JSON list of C-alpha atoms in Angstrom, two decimals:
[
{"chain": "Z", "resi": 1, "resn": "ALA", "atom": "CA", "xyz": [-131.51, -90.67, -100.46]},
{"chain": "Z", "resi": 2, "resn": "ALA", "atom": "CA", "xyz": [-131.20, -93.60, -103.29]},
{"chain": "Z", "resi": 3, "resn": "ARG", "atom": "CA", "xyz": [-134.87, -95.09, -102.00]},
{"chain": "Z", "resi": 4, "resn": "LEU", "atom": "CA", "xyz": [-136.77, -91.30, -101.67]},
{"chain": "Z", "resi": 5, "resn": "ALA", "atom": "CA", "xyz": [-135.61, -90.87, -105.03]},
{"chain": "Z", "resi": 6, "resn": "ALA", "atom": "CA", "xyz": [-136.92, -93.47, -106.26]},
{"chain": "Z", "resi": 7, "resn": "LEU", "atom": "CA", "xyz": [-140.53, -93.10, -104.90]},
{"chain": "Z", "resi": 8, "resn": "ASP", "atom": "CA", "xyz": [-140.40, -90.31, -105.78]},
{"chain": "Z", "resi": 9, "resn": "PHE", "atom": "CA", "xyz": [-139.23, -87.12, -103.29]},
{"chain": "Z", "resi": 10, "resn": "VAL", "atom": "CA", "xyz": [-136.99, -85.58, -104.18]},
{"chain": "Z", "resi": 11, "resn": "ARG", "atom": "CA", "xyz": [-137.92, -82.23, -103.09]},
{"chain": "Z", "resi": 12, "resn": "PRO", "atom": "CA", "xyz": [-140.00, -81.61, -99.30]},
{"chain": "Z", "resi": 13, "resn": "THR", "atom": "CA", "xyz": [-142.69, -80.00, -99.03]},
{"chain": "Z", "resi": 14, "resn": "PRO", "atom": "CA", "xyz": [-142.53, -76.39, -97.43]},
{"chain": "Z", "resi": 15, "resn": "ILE", "atom": "CA", "xyz": [-143.56, -79.29, -93.51]},
{"chain": "Z", "resi": 16, "resn": "GLN", "atom": "CA", "xyz": [-141.41, -82.18, -94.54]},
{"chain": "Z", "resi": 17, "resn": "ALA", "atom": "CA", "xyz": [-138.38, -79.47, -94.46]},
{"chain": "Z", "resi": 18, "resn": "ALA", "atom": "CA", "xyz": [-138.97, -78.11, -90.59]},
{"chain": "Z", "resi": 19, "resn": "ALA", "atom": "CA", "xyz": [-139.41, -81.07, -89.65]},
{"chain": "Z", "resi": 20, "resn": "LEU", "atom": "CA", "xyz": [-136.82, -82.85, -90.97]},
{"chain": "Z", "resi": 21, "resn": "ASP", "atom": "CA", "xyz": [-134.57, -79.76, -89.48]},
{"chain": "Z", "resi": 22, "resn": "ALA", "atom": "CA", "xyz": [-136.30, -80.09, -86.19]},
{"chain": "Z", "resi": 23, "resn": "LEU", "atom": "CA", "xyz": [-135.88, -83.48, -86.25]},
{"chain": "Z", "resi": 24, "resn": "LEU", "atom": "CA", "xyz": [-132.66, -85.02, -87.48]},
{"chain": "Z", "resi": 25, "resn": "VAL", "atom": "CA", "xyz": [-129.44, -84.68, -85.28]},
{"chain": "Z", "resi": 26, "resn": "VAL", "atom": "CA", "xyz": [-126.41, -83.54, -88.03]},
{"chain": "Z", "resi": 27, "resn": "PRO", "atom": "CA", "xyz": [-122.72, -83.48, -86.17]},
{"chain": "Z", "resi": 28, "resn": "PRO", "atom": "CA", "xyz": [-121.26, -79.90, -87.18]},
{"chain": "Z", "resi": 29, "resn": "GLY", "atom": "CA", "xyz": [-119.51, -79.17, -90.37]},
{"chain": "Z", "resi": 30, "resn": "VAL", "atom": "CA", "xyz": [-122.01, -81.05, -92.39]},
{"chain": "Z", "resi": 31, "resn": "SER", "atom": "CA", "xyz": [-123.83, -79.13, -94.92]},
{"chain": "Z", "resi": 32, "resn": "SER", "atom": "CA", "xyz": [-127.53, -78.81, -95.60]},
{"chain": "Z", "resi": 33, "resn": "GLU", "atom": "CA", "xyz": [-126.62, -80.11, -98.58]},
{"chain": "Z", "resi": 34, "resn": "GLY", "atom": "CA", "xyz": [-125.58, -83.46, -96.53]},
{"chain": "Z", "resi": 35, "resn": "GLU", "atom": "CA", "xyz": [-122.10, -83.19, -98.06]},
{"chain": "Z", "resi": 36, "resn": "ALA", "atom": "CA", "xyz": [-118.78, -83.00, -96.17]},
{"chain": "Z", "resi": 37, "resn": "GLU", "atom": "CA", "xyz": [-116.40, -85.81, -93.70]},
{"chain": "Z", "resi": 38, "resn": "ASP", "atom": "CA", "xyz": [-118.44, -87.96, -92.24]},
{"chain": "Z", "resi": 39, "resn": "GLU", "atom": "CA", "xyz": [-120.91, -88.03, -96.07]},
{"chain": "Z", "resi": 40, "resn": "GLY", "atom": "CA", "xyz": [-123.62, -86.27, -94.15]},
{"chain": "Z", "resi": 41, "resn": "LYS", "atom": "CA", "xyz": [-125.14, -89.24, -91.97]},
{"chain": "Z", "resi": 42, "resn": "VAL", "atom": "CA", "xyz": [-127.92, -88.02, -89.38]},
{"chain": "Z", "resi": 43, "resn": "HIS", "atom": "CA", "xyz": [-126.01, -89.06, -86.11]},
{"chain": "Z", "resi": 44, "resn": "GLY", "atom": "CA", "xyz": [-129.30, -89.66, -84.24]},
{"chain": "Z", "resi": 45, "resn": "LEU", "atom": "CA", "xyz": [-133.34, -88.08, -83.38]},
{"chain": "Z", "resi": 46, "resn": "HIS", "atom": "CA", "xyz": [-134.72, -85.69, -81.57]},
{"chain": "Z", "resi": 47, "resn": "PRO", "atom": "CA", "xyz": [-137.14, -87.97, -79.54]},
{"chain": "Z", "resi": 48, "resn": "ALA", "atom": "CA", "xyz": [-140.30, -85.66, -79.50]},
{"chain": "Z", "resi": 49, "resn": "ALA", "atom": "CA", "xyz": [-142.06, -84.01, -82.08]},
{"chain": "Z", "resi": 50, "resn": "LEU", "atom": "CA", "xyz": [-144.87, -82.48, -82.35]},
{"chain": "Z", "resi": 51, "resn": "ILE", "atom": "CA", "xyz": [-145.78, -82.18, -86.27]},
{"chain": "Z", "resi": 52, "resn": "HIS", "atom": "CA", "xyz": [-148.97, -80.11, -86.89]},
{"chain": "Z", "resi": 53, "resn": "ALA", "atom": "CA", "xyz": [-149.97, -79.18, -90.86]},
{"chain": "Z", "resi": 54, "resn": "PRO", "atom": "CA", "xyz": [-153.55, -79.05, -93.17]},
{"chain": "Z", "resi": 55, "resn": "THR", "atom": "CA", "xyz": [-153.79, -82.34, -94.68]},
{"chain": "Z", "resi": 56, "resn": "GLY", "atom": "CA", "xyz": [-152.53, -83.83, -98.00]},
{"chain": "Z", "resi": 57, "resn": "THR", "atom": "CA", "xyz": [-148.91, -81.35, -97.23]},
{"chain": "Z", "resi": 58, "resn": "GLY", "atom": "CA", "xyz": [-146.83, -84.22, -96.32]},
{"chain": "Z", "resi": 59, "resn": "LYS", "atom": "CA", "xyz": [-147.15, -84.85, -93.01]},
{"chain": "Z", "resi": 60, "resn": "THR", "atom": "CA", "xyz": [-146.51, -88.77, -93.03]},
{"chain": "Z", "resi": 61, "resn": "LEU", "atom": "CA", "xyz": [-142.92, -88.35, -94.57]},
{"chain": "Z", "resi": 62, "resn": "ALA", "atom": "CA", "xyz": [-142.47, -84.70, -92.44]},
{"chain": "Z", "resi": 63, "resn": "PHE", "atom": "CA", "xyz": [-141.85, -87.63, -89.56]},
{"chain": "Z", "resi": 64, "resn": "LEU", "atom": "CA", "xyz": [-141.40, -91.27, -91.55]},
{"chain": "Z", "resi": 65, "resn": "VAL", "atom": "CA", "xyz": [-138.59, -90.27, -93.30]},
{"chain": "Z", "resi": 66, "resn": "PRO", "atom": "CA", "xyz": [-136.36, -88.72, -90.59]},
{"chain": "Z", "resi": 67, "resn": "ILE", "atom": "CA", "xyz": [-137.22, -91.90, -88.43]},
{"chain": "Z", "resi": 68, "resn": "LEU", "atom": "CA", "xyz": [-136.02, -94.36, -91.24]},
{"chain": "Z", "resi": 69, "resn": "ALA", "atom": "CA", "xyz": [-132.58, -91.66, -92.36]},
{"chain": "Z", "resi": 70, "resn": "ALA", "atom": "CA", "xyz": [-131.73, -91.32, -88.31]},
{"chain": "Z", "resi": 71, "resn": "ARG", "atom": "CA", "xyz": [-128.41, -93.52, -87.62]},
{"chain": "Z", "resi": 72, "resn": "GLY", "atom": "CA", "xyz": [-129.00, -96.56, -85.15]},
{"chain": "Z", "resi": 73, "resn": "VAL", "atom": "CA", "xyz": [-132.50, -95.73, -84.77]},
{"chain": "Z", "resi": 74, "resn": "VAL", "atom": "CA", "xyz": [-134.26, -97.51, -87.10]},
{"chain": "Z", "resi": 75, "resn": "GLU", "atom": "CA", "xyz": [-132.54, -101.26, -88.49]},
{"chain": "Z", "resi": 76, "resn": "PRO", "atom": "CA", "xyz": [-135.43, -102.24, -91.38]},
{"chain": "Z", "resi": 77, "resn": "GLY", "atom": "CA", "xyz": [-134.52, -106.04, -90.50]},
{"chain": "Z", "resi": 78, "resn": "LYS", "atom": "CA", "xyz": [-135.09, -106.39, -87.50]},
{"chain": "Z", "resi": 79, "resn": "ALA", "atom": "CA", "xyz": [-138.86, -107.50, -86.59]},
{"chain": "Z", "resi": 80, "resn": "LYS", "atom": "CA", "xyz": [-138.83, -105.84, -83.49]},
{"chain": "Z", "resi": 81, "resn": "THR", "atom": "CA", "xyz": [-140.89, -102.15, -82.11]},
{"chain": "Z", "resi": 82, "resn": "GLN", "atom": "CA", "xyz": [-137.70, -99.75, -82.72]},
{"chain": "Z", "resi": 83, "resn": "ALA", "atom": "CA", "xyz": [-139.90, -96.42, -83.29]},
{"chain": "Z", "resi": 84, "resn": "VAL", "atom": "CA", "xyz": [-143.41, -95.61, -81.91]},
{"chain": "Z", "resi": 85, "resn": "VAL", "atom": "CA", "xyz": [-145.77, -92.61, -84.37]},
{"chain": "Z", "resi": 86, "resn": "VAL", "atom": "CA", "xyz": [-148.86, -91.99, -82.53]},
{"chain": "Z", "resi": 87, "resn": "ALA", "atom": "CA", "xyz": [-152.05, -91.30, -84.96]},
{"chain": "Z", "resi": 88, "resn": "PRO", "atom": "CA", "xyz": [-155.51, -89.52, -83.52]},
{"chain": "Z", "resi": 89, "resn": "THR", "atom": "CA", "xyz": [-157.46, -93.30, -85.79]},
{"chain": "Z", "resi": 90, "resn": "ALA", "atom": "CA", "xyz": [-156.84, -96.43, -86.05]},
{"chain": "Z", "resi": 91, "resn": "GLU", "atom": "CA", "xyz": [-157.36, -95.60, -89.78]},
{"chain": "Z", "resi": 92, "resn": "LEU", "atom": "CA", "xyz": [-154.65, -93.46, -89.86]},
{"chain": "Z", "resi": 93, "resn": "ALA", "atom": "CA", "xyz": [-152.21, -96.03, -88.10]},
{"chain": "Z", "resi": 94, "resn": "VAL", "atom": "CA", "xyz": [-152.71, -98.15, -90.75]},
{"chain": "Z", "resi": 95, "resn": "GLN", "atom": "CA", "xyz": [-151.93, -95.70, -93.69]},
{"chain": "Z", "resi": 96, "resn": "VAL", "atom": "CA", "xyz": [-149.12, -94.49, -91.94]},
{"chain": "Z", "resi": 97, "resn": "TYR", "atom": "CA", "xyz": [-147.92, -98.11, -90.85]},
{"chain": "Z", "resi": 98, "resn": "LYS", "atom": "CA", "xyz": [-148.10, -98.89, -95.23]},
{"chain": "Z", "resi": 99, "resn": "VAL", "atom": "CA", "xyz": [-146.38, -96.28, -96.00]},
{"chain": "Z", "resi": 100, "resn": "ALA", "atom": "CA", "xyz": [-142.93, -96.52, -93.54]},
{"chain": "Z", "resi": 101, "resn": "ARG", "atom": "CA", "xyz": [-143.51, -100.39, -94.75]},
{"chain": "Z", "resi": 102, "resn": "ARG", "atom": "CA", "xyz": [-143.02, -99.06, -98.41]},
{"chain": "Z", "resi": 103, "resn": "LEU", "atom": "CA", "xyz": [-140.46, -96.61, -97.60]},
{"chain": "Z", "resi": 104, "resn": "VAL", "atom": "CA", "xyz": [-138.65, -99.42, -96.49]},
{"chain": "Z", "resi": 105, "resn": "ALA", "atom": "CA", "xyz": [-138.77, -101.41, -99.09]},
{"chain": "Z", "resi": 106, "resn": "GLY", "atom": "CA", "xyz": [-137.89, -99.32, -101.67]},
{"chain": "Z", "resi": 107, "resn": "ASP", "atom": "CA", "xyz": [-141.92, -99.49, -102.80]},
{"chain": "Z", "resi": 108, "resn": "VAL", "atom": "CA", "xyz": [-142.55, -96.89, -105.66]},
{"chain": "Z", "resi": 109, "resn": "GLY", "atom": "CA", "xyz": [-146.48, -97.01, -104.91]},
{"chain": "Z", "resi": 110, "resn": "VAL", "atom": "CA", "xyz": [-146.43, -95.00, -101.87]},
{"chain": "Z", "resi": 111, "resn": "GLY", "atom": "CA", "xyz": [-147.40, -91.84, -103.89]},
{"chain": "Z", "resi": 112, "resn": "GLY", "atom": "CA", "xyz": [-151.16, -89.80, -102.36]},
{"chain": "Z", "resi": 113, "resn": "ALA", "atom": "CA", "xyz": [-151.13, -92.75, -99.88]},
{"chain": "Z", "resi": 114, "resn": "ALA", "atom": "CA", "xyz": [-148.01, -91.06, -98.08]},
{"chain": "Z", "resi": 115, "resn": "GLU", "atom": "CA", "xyz": [-150.44, -87.42, -97.04]}
]
């Protein structure tokens, strides 16, 4: 959460909120604010999703944030394939890769490139 705040990700767009709800597996008893017995930790990630929305609505973060937030899905220090994101063009794939790297590093330069 602190890393997202540093990236100026304070309030999710509608597509991001829908993706978070659809993709993240939160244990029973955890509030939507993430406060509960388990400190709001996400316990998993649903294995597949199709996210469709117009350009500029925040789709890149809509699927990257859940991938990076889910416990045990991605370990940033490991140099191996841990998640697969399919993009329709090489240009978009490079953009998604760059945003993912910035999220993992906590780089505040994500800005508009996150779309």
